[in-house]
Short mmCIF file of C-alpha atoms in Angstrom, two decimals:
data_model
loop_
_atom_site.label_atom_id
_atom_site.label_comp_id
_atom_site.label_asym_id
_atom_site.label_seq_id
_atom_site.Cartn_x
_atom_site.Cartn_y
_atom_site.Cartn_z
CA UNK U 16 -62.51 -14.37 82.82
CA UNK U 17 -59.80 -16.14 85.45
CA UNK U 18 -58.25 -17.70 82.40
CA UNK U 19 -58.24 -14.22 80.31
CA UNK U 20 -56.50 -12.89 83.51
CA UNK U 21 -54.20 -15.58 83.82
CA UNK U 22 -52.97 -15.13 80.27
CA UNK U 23 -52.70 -11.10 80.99
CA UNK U 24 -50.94 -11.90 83.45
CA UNK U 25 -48.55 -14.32 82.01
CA UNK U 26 -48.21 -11.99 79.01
CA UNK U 27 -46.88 -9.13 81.03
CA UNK U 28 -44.15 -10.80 82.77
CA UNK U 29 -42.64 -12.67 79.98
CA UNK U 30 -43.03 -9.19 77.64
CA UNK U 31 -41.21 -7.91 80.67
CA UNK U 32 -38.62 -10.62 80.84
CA UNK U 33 -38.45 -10.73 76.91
CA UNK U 34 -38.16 -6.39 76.80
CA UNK U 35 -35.71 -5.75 79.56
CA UNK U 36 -33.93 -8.75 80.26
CA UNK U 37 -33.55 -11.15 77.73
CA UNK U 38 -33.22 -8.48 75.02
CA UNK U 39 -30.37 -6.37 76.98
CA UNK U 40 -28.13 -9.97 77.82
CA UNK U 41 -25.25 -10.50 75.38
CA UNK U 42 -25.12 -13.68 74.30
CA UNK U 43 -23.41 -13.65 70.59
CA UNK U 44 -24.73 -12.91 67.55
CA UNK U 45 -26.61 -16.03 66.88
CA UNK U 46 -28.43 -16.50 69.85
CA UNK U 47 -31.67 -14.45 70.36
CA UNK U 48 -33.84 -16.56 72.74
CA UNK U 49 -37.56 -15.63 72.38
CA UNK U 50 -39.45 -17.23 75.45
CA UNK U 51 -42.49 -14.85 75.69
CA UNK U 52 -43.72 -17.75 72.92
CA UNK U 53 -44.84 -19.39 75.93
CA UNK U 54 -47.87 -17.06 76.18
CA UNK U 55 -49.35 -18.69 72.64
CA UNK U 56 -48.31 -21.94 72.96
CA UNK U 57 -49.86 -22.37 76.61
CA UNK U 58 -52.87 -20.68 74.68
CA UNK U 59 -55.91 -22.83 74.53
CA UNK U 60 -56.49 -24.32 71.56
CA UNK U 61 -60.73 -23.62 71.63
CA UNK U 62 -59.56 -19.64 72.20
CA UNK U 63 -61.11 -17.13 69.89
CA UNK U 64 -58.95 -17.60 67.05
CA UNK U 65 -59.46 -13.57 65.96
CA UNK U 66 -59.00 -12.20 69.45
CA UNK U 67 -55.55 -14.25 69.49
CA UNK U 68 -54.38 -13.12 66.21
CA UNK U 69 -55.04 -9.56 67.26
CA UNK U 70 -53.24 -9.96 70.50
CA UNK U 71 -50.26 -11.84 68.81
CA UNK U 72 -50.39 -8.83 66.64
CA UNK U 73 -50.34 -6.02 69.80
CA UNK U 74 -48.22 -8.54 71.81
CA UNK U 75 -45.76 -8.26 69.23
CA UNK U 76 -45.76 -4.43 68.53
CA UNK U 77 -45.16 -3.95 72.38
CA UNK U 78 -42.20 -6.18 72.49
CA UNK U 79 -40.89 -4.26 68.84
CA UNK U 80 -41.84 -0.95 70.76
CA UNK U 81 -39.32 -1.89 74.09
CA UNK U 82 -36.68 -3.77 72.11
CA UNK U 83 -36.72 -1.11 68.97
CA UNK U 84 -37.53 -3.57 66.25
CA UNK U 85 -40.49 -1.44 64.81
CA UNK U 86 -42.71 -4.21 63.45
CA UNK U 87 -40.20 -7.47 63.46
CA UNK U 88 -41.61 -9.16 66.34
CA UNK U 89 -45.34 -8.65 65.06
CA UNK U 90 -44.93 -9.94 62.01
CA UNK U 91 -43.45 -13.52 62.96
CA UNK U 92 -45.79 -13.04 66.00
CA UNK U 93 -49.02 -13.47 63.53
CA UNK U 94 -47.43 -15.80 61.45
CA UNK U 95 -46.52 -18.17 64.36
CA UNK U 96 -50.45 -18.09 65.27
CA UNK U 97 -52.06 -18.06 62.19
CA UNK U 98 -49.90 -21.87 61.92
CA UNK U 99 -50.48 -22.56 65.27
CA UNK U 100 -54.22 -22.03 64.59
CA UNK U 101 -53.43 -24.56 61.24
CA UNK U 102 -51.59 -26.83 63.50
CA UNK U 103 -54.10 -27.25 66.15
CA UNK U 104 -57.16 -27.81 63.93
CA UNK U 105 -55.15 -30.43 62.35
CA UNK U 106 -53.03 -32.19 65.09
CA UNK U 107 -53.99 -31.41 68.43
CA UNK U 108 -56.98 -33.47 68.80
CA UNK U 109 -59.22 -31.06 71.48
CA UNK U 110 -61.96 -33.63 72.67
CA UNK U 111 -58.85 -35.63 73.94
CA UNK U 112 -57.64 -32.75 75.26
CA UNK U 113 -60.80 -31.59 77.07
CA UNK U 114 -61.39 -35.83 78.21
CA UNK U 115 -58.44 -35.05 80.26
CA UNK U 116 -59.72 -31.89 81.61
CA UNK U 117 -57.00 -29.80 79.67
CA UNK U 118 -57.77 -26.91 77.04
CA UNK U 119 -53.61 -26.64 75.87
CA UNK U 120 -51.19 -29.11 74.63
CA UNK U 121 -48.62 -29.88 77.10
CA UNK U 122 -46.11 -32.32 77.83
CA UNK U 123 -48.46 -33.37 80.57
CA UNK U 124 -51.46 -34.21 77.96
CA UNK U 125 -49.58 -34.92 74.56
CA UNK U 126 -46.34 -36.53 75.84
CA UNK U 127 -42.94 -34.93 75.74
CA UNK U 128 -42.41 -36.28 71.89
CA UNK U 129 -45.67 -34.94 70.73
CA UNK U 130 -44.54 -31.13 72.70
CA UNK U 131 -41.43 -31.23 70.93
CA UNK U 132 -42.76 -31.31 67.73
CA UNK U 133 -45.38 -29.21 68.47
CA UNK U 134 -43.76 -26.21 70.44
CA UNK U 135 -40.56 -26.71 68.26
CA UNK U 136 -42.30 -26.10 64.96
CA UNK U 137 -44.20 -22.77 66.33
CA UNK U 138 -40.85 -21.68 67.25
CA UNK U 139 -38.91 -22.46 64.14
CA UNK U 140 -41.87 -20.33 62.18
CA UNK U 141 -41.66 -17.55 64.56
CA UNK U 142 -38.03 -17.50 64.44
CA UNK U 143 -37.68 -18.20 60.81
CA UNK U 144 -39.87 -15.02 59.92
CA UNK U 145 -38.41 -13.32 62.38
CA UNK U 146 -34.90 -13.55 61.12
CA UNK U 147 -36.28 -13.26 57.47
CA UNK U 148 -37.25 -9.85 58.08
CA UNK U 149 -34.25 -8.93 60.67
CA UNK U 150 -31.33 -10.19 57.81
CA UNK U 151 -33.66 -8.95 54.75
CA UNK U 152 -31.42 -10.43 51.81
CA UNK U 153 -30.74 -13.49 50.21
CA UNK U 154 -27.07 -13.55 50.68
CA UNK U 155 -27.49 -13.93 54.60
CA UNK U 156 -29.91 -16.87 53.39
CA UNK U 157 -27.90 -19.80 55.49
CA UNK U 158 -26.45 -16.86 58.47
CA UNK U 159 -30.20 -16.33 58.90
CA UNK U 160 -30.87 -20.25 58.92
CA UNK U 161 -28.42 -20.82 61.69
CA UNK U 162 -29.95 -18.46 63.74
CA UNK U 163 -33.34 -19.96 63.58
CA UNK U 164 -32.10 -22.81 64.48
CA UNK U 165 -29.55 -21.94 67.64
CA UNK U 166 -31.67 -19.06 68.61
CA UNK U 167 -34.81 -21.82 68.26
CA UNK U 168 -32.45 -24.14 70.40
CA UNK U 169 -31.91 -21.37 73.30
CA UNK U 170 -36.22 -20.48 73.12
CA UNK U 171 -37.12 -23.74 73.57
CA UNK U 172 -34.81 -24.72 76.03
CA UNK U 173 -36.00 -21.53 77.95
CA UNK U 174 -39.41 -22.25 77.06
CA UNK U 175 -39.44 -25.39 78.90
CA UNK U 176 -37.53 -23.78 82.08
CA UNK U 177 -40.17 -21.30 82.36
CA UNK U 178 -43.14 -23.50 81.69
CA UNK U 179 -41.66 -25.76 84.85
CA UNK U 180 -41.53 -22.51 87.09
CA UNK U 181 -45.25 -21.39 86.41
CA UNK U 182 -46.56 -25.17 85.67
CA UNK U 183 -48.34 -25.16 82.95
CA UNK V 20 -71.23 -8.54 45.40
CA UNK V 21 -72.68 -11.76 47.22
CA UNK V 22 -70.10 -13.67 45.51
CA UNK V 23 -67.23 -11.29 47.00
CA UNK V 24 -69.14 -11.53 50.48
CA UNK V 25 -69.17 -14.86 50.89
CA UNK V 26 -65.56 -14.74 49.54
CA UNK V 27 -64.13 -12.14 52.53
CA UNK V 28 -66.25 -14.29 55.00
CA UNK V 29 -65.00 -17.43 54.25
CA UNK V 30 -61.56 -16.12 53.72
CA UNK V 31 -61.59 -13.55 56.72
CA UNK V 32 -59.29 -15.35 58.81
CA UNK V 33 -56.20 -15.57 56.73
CA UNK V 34 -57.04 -12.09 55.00
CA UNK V 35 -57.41 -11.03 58.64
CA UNK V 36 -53.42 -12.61 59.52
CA UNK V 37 -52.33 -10.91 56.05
CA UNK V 38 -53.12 -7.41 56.79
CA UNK V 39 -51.37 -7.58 60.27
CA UNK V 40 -48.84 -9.06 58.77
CA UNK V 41 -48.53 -6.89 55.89
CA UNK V 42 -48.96 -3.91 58.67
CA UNK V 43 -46.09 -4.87 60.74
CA UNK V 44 -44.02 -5.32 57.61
CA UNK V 45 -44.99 -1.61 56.57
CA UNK V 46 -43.94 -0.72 60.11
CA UNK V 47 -40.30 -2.00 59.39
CA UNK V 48 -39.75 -0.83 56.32
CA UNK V 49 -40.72 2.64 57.46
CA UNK V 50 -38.93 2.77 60.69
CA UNK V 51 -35.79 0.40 60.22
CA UNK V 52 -33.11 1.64 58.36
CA UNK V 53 -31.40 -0.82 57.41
CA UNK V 54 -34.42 -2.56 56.13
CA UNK V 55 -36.00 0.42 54.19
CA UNK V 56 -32.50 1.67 53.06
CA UNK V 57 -32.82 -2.19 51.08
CA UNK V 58 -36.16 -2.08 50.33
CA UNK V 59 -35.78 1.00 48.54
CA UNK V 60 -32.79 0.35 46.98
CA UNK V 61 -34.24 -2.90 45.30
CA UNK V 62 -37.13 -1.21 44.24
CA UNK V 63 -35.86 1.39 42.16
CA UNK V 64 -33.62 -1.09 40.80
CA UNK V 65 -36.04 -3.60 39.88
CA UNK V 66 -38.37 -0.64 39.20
CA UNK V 67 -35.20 0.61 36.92
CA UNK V 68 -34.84 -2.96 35.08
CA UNK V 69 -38.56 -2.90 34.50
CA UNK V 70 -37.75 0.23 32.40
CA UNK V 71 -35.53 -1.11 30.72
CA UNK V 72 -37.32 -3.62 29.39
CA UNK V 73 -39.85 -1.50 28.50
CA UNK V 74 -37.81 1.02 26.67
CA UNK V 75 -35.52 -2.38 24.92
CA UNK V 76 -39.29 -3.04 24.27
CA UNK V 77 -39.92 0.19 22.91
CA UNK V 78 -37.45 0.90 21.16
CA UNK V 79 -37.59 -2.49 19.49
CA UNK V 80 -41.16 -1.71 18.46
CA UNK V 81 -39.56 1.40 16.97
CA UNK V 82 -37.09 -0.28 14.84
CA UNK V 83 -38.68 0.18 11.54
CA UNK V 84 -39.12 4.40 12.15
CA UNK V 85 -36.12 4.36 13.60
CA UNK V 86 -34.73 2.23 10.74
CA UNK V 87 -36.42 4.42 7.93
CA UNK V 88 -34.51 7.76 9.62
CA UNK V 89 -31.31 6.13 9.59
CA UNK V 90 -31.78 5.40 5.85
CA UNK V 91 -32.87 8.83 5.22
CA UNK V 92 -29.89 10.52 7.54
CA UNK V 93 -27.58 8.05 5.53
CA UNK V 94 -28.59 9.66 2.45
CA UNK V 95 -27.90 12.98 3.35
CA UNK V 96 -24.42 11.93 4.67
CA UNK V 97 -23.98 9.77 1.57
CA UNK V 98 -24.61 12.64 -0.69
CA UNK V 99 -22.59 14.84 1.62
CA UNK V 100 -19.57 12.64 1.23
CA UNK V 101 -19.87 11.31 -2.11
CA UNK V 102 -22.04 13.18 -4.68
CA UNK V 103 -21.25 16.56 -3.00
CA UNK V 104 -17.46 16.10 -3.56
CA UNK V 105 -16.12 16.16 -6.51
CA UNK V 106 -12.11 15.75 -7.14
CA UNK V 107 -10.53 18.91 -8.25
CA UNK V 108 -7.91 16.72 -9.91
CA UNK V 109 -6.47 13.72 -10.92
CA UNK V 110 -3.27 11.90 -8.95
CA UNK V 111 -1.18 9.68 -10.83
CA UNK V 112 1.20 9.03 -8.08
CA UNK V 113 2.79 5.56 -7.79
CA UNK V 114 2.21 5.77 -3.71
CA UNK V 115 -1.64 4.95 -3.29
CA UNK V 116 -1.23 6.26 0.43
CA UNK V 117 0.21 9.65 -0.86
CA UNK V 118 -2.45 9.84 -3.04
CA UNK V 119 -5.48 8.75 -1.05
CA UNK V 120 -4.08 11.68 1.75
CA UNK V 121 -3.58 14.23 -0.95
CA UNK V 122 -6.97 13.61 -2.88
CA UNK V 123 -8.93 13.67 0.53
CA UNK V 124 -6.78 17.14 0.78
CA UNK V 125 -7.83 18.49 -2.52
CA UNK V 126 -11.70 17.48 -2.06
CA UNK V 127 -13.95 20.52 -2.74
CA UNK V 128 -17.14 20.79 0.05
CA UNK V 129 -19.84 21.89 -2.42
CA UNK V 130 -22.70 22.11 0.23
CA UNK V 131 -22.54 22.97 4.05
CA UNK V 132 -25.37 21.61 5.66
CA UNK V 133 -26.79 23.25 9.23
CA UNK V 134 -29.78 21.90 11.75
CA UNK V 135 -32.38 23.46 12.20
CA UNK V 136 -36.20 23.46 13.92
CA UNK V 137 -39.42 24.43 12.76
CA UNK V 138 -40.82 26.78 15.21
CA UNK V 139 -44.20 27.43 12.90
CA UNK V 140 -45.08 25.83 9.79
CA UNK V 141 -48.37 26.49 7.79
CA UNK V 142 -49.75 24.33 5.05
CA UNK V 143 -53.67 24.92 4.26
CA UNK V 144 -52.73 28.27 3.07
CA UNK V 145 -52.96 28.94 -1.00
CA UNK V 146 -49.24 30.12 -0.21
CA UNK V 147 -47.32 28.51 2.99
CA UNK V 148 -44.02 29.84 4.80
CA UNK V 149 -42.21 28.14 7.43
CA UNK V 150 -40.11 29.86 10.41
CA UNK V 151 -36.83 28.07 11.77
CA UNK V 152 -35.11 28.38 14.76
CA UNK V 153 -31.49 29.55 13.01
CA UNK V 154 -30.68 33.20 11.44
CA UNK V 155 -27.92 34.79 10.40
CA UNK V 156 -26.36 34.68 12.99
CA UNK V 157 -26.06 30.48 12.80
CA UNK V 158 -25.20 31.39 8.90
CA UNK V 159 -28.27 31.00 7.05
CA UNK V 160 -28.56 32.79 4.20
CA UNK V 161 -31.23 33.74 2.10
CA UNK V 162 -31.60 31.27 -1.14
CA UNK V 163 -30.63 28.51 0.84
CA UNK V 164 -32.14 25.06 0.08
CA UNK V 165 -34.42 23.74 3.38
CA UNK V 166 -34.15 19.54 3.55
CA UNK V 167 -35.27 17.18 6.33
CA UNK V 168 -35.40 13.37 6.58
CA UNK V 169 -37.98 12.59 4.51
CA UNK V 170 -37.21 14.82 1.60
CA UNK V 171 -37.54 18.62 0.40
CA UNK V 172 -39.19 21.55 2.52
CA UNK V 173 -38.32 24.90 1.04
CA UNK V 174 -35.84 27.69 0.58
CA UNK V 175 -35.10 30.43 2.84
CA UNK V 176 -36.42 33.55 1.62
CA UNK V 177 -35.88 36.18 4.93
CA UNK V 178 -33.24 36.11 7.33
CA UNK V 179 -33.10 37.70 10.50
CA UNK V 180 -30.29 37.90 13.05
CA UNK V 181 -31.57 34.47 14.84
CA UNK V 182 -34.83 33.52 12.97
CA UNK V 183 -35.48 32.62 8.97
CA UNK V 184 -38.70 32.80 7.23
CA UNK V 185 -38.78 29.84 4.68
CA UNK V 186 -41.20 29.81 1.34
CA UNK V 187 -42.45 25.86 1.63
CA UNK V 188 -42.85 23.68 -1.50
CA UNK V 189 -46.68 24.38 -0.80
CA UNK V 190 -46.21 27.96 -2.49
CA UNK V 191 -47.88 28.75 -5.48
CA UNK V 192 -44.19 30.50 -5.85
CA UNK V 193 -42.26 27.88 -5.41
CA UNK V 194 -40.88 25.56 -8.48
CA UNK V 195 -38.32 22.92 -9.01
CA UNK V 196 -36.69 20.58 -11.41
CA UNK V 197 -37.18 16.88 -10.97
CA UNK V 198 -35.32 13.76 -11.75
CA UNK V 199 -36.44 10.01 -12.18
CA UNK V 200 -33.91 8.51 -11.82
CA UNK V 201 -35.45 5.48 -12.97
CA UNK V 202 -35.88 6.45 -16.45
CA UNK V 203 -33.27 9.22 -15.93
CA UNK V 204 -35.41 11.83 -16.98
CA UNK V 205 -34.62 15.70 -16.07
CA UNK V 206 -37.36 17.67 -17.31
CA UNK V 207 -40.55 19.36 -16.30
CA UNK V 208 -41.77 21.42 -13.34
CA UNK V 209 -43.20 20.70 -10.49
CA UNK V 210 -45.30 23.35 -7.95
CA UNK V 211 -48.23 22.90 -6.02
CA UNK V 212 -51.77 23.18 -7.37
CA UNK V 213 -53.03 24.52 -3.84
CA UNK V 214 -55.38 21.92 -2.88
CA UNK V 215 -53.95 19.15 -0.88
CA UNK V 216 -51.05 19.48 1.11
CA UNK V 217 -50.02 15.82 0.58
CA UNK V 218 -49.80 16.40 -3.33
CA UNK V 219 -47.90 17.99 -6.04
CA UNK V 220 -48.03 18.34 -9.70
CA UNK V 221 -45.29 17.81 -12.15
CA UNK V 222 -45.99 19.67 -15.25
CA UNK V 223 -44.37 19.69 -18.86
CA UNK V 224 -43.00 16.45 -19.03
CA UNK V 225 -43.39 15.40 -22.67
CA UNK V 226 -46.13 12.76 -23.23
CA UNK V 227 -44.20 10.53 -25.02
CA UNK V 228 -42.06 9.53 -21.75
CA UNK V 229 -43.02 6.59 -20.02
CA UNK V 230 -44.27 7.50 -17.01
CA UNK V 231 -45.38 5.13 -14.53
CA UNK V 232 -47.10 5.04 -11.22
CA UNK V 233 -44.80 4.80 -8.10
CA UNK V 234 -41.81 6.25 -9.82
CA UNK V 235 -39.80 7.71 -7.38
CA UNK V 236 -38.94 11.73 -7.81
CA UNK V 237 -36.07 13.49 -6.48
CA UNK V 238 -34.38 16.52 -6.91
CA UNK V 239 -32.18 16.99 -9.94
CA UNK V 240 -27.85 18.03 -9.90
CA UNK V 241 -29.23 20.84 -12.30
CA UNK V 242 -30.46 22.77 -9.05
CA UNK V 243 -27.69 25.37 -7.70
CA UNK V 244 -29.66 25.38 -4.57
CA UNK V 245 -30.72 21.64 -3.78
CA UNK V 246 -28.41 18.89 -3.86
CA UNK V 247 -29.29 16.37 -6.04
CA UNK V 248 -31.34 13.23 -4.99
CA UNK V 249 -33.29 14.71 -2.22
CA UNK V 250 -36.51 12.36 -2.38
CA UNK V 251 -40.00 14.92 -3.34
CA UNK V 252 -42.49 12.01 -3.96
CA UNK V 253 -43.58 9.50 -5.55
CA UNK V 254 -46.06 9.78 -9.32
CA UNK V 255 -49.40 9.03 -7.71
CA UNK V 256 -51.33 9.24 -10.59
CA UNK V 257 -50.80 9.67 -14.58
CA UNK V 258 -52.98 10.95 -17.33
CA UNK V 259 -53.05 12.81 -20.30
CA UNK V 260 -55.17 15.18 -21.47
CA UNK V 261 -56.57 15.17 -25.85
CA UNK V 262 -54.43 17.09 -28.01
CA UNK V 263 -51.87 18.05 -25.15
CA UNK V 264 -48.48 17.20 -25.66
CA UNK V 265 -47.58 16.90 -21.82
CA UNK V 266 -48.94 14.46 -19.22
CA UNK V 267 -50.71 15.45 -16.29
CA UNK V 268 -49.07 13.83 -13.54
CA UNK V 269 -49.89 13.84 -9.26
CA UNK V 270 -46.88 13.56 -7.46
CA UNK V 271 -47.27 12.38 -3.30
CA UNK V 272 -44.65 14.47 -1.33
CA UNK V 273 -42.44 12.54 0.35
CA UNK V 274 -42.07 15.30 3.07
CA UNK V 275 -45.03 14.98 5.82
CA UNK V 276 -45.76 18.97 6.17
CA UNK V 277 -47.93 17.89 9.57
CA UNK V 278 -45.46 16.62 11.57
CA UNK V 279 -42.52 19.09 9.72
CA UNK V 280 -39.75 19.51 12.83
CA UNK V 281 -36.01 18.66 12.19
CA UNK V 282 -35.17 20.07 9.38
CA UNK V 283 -31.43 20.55 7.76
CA UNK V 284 -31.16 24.22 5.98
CA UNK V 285 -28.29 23.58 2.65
CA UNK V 286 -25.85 26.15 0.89
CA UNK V 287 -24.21 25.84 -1.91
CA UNK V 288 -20.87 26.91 -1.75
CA UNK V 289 -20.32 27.76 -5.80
CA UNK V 290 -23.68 28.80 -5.74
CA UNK V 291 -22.67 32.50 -7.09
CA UNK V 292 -19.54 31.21 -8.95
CA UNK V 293 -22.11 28.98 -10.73
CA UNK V 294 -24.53 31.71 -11.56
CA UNK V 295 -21.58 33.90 -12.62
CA UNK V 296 -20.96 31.26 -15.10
CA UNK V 297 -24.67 30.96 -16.29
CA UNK V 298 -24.64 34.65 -17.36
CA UNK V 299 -25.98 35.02 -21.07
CA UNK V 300 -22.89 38.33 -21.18
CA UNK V 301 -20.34 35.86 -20.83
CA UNK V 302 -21.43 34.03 -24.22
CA UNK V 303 -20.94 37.49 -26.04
CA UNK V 304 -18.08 37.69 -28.33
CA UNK V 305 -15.54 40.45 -27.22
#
């Protein structure tokens, strides 16, 4: 129950940060930072795998709802945990995890290497559908590449800055 | 059903990410513009090129119909241009251009041919009529031959300011002349023996011509209304009767009177200056 709180918690401030903040600083067209990821990658990995794609789901229609992207943010939201969900079953190795008294991958558990593979491939999927369905044409095919990868950049780096403040 | 169960339950999870997916797509292309302005743009394109394959499809399906009117349209313009003209004289200029533009000049337009539809059309009748969509008005006359694709209909027998009543070749009333043009042969009658409306007979033709199955019948240039080599039918059966000097002879119409629609109504131009001439008064000596 603390840990569904925690995450409510968590999820409210960075769908705050992400809706009124982040969205409503200029900073070029190819940058779009998206650190409210944090909330599903901090997600532990034994968590109802359902109940998280339905709260991806809702997570993502509120952020749409604030930042008037009707649907955008959803969409790459459940795609990002239906392969996180892939990703952990395959990769992130829970009895280690839970030997060292964790339930997430961090840089603390998996090593910085293992995090940057991990977080940076959730957020290139995210990002990637998310652009997909923002440029919606083929001839913006390597525009829209670009800004998965700088916006993917900017999340990341963001990601990390944010996961230092609240420590986890 | 227990197979589809066990299907959804194994599957539920990524059917489960699908929907919400497919959800939030539905969500932008209903509320985004730019988004469903492109979405629906595409579709009725590709939903456009999907016709047109169909139709290309279609159509090439359709060739041989399509083909068979062409060949029958080509005959009426053929006999427009080239049987129904006739040259009123001879040029012996030395300029072939001079000649060519004064011949076409001098070219004589023996029938006038106007479109017409079939608004009713009976055929299990011991005597059938057909109504068209043209009168007077339009200039059809009464006398005036009735043609479509396939081959003959009828002549116009009433005439009304925007409306003709037509007597079909499935009249008890109704006669013509043939030809065969593969023997060349212009003799006999043929009318309708009131039974099927598919089938003709041609009577009087003398037994001793050699009449064959399949022979294709037209109409004969000795009609003053029909033009000449409109397709009737085809000999469907031969006989002859003991002690009768004619065969007996079945003739399938070439005209469809079921499906009877477009049809072309004909007038002679000369037709009275050619009756004029057939007048038994004019052979009198003065």
């Amino acid at each position: 129950m603390i840990e569904f709180l925690r995450i409510f918690i968590i999820a409210f401030v960075l769908g705050f940060l992400q809706s009124f903040i982040i969205t409503e600083i200029d900073m070029g067209v190819w940058l779009r930072p998206m650190p409210y990821l944090l909330l599903f990658i901090i997600t532990p990995v034994n968590f109802n795998r359902y109940g998280l794609l339905v709260i991806a789901f809702i997570f993502g229609m509120f952020i749409d709802l604030t930042s008037g992207t009707f649907g955008t943010h959803a969409a790459s939201c459940v795609a990002m945990v239906y392969a996180k969900n892939f990703i952990d079953m395959r990769y992130a190795d829970f009895d280690s995890l839970k030997l060292q008294g964790e339930t997430y991958v961090g840089t603390e558990t998996k090593g910085l290497l293992f995090y940057f593979y991990y977080a940076g491939a959730l957020i290139f999927i995210h990002h990637f559908v998310f652009f997909m369905l923002d440029y919606f044409e083929f001839v913006s095919f390597f525009r829209m590449i670009f800004s998965t990868i700088v916006s993917s950049i900017g999340t990341f780096l963001l990601i990390l800055l944010f996961k230092s403040i609240i420590k986890r | 059903m227990f197979i589809i169960l066990q299907w959804l339950k194994r599957n539920s999870y990524p059917l489960l990410a699908l929907l919400l997916f497919a959800f939030s797509v539905n969500q932008i292309l209903r509320f985004q513009i730019y988004q469903h302005s492109y979405y629906y743009n595409s579709s009725v394109s590709f939903f456009r090129t999907i016709d047109t394959w169909r139709s290309n499809v279609l159509s090439y399906l359709n060739l041989k119909v399509d083909n068979e009117n062409l060949k029958n349209e080509n005959l009426i313009l053929r006999s427009q241009l080239g049987i129904n003209k006739s040259p009123l004289q001879t040029f012996r200029d030395t300029s072939y251009y001079d000649s060519i533009s004064k011949a076409l000049n001098h070219y004589k337009v023996v029938y006038t041919y106007i479109p017409a539809n079939v608004i009713k059309n009976t055929y299990n009748s011991r005597n059938n009529y057909f109504i068209i969509d043209q009168g007077s008005k339009q200039g059809i006359e009464d006398g005036m031959a009735v043609i479509c694709p396939q081959g003959i209909v009828g002549v116009i027998i009433n005439t009304s300011e925007n409306y003709a009543r037509g007597m079909s070749v499935l009249n008890s009333k109704f006669e013509i002349t043939p030809y065969l043009p593969s023997i060349e042969l212009r003799q006999g009658v043929i009318g309708w023996s009131g039974m099927d409306y598919n089938y003709v007979e041609l009577r009087e033709v003398n037994r001793t011509e050699q009449i064959k199955k399949g022979m294709t019948v037209v109409t004969s240039n000795y009609s003053s209304i029909f033009p000449p080599n409109i397709p009737i039918g085809k000999v469907h059966s031969v006989s002859l009767k003991n002690k009768s000097n004619f065969h007996q002879i079945t003739l399938k119409l070439a005209t469809d009177f079921n499906r009877l629609n477009s049809v072309y109504c004909v007038k002679n131009n000369y037709h009275i200056e050619i009756d004029s001439l057939s007048n038994p008064i004019l052979d009198l000596p003065k």
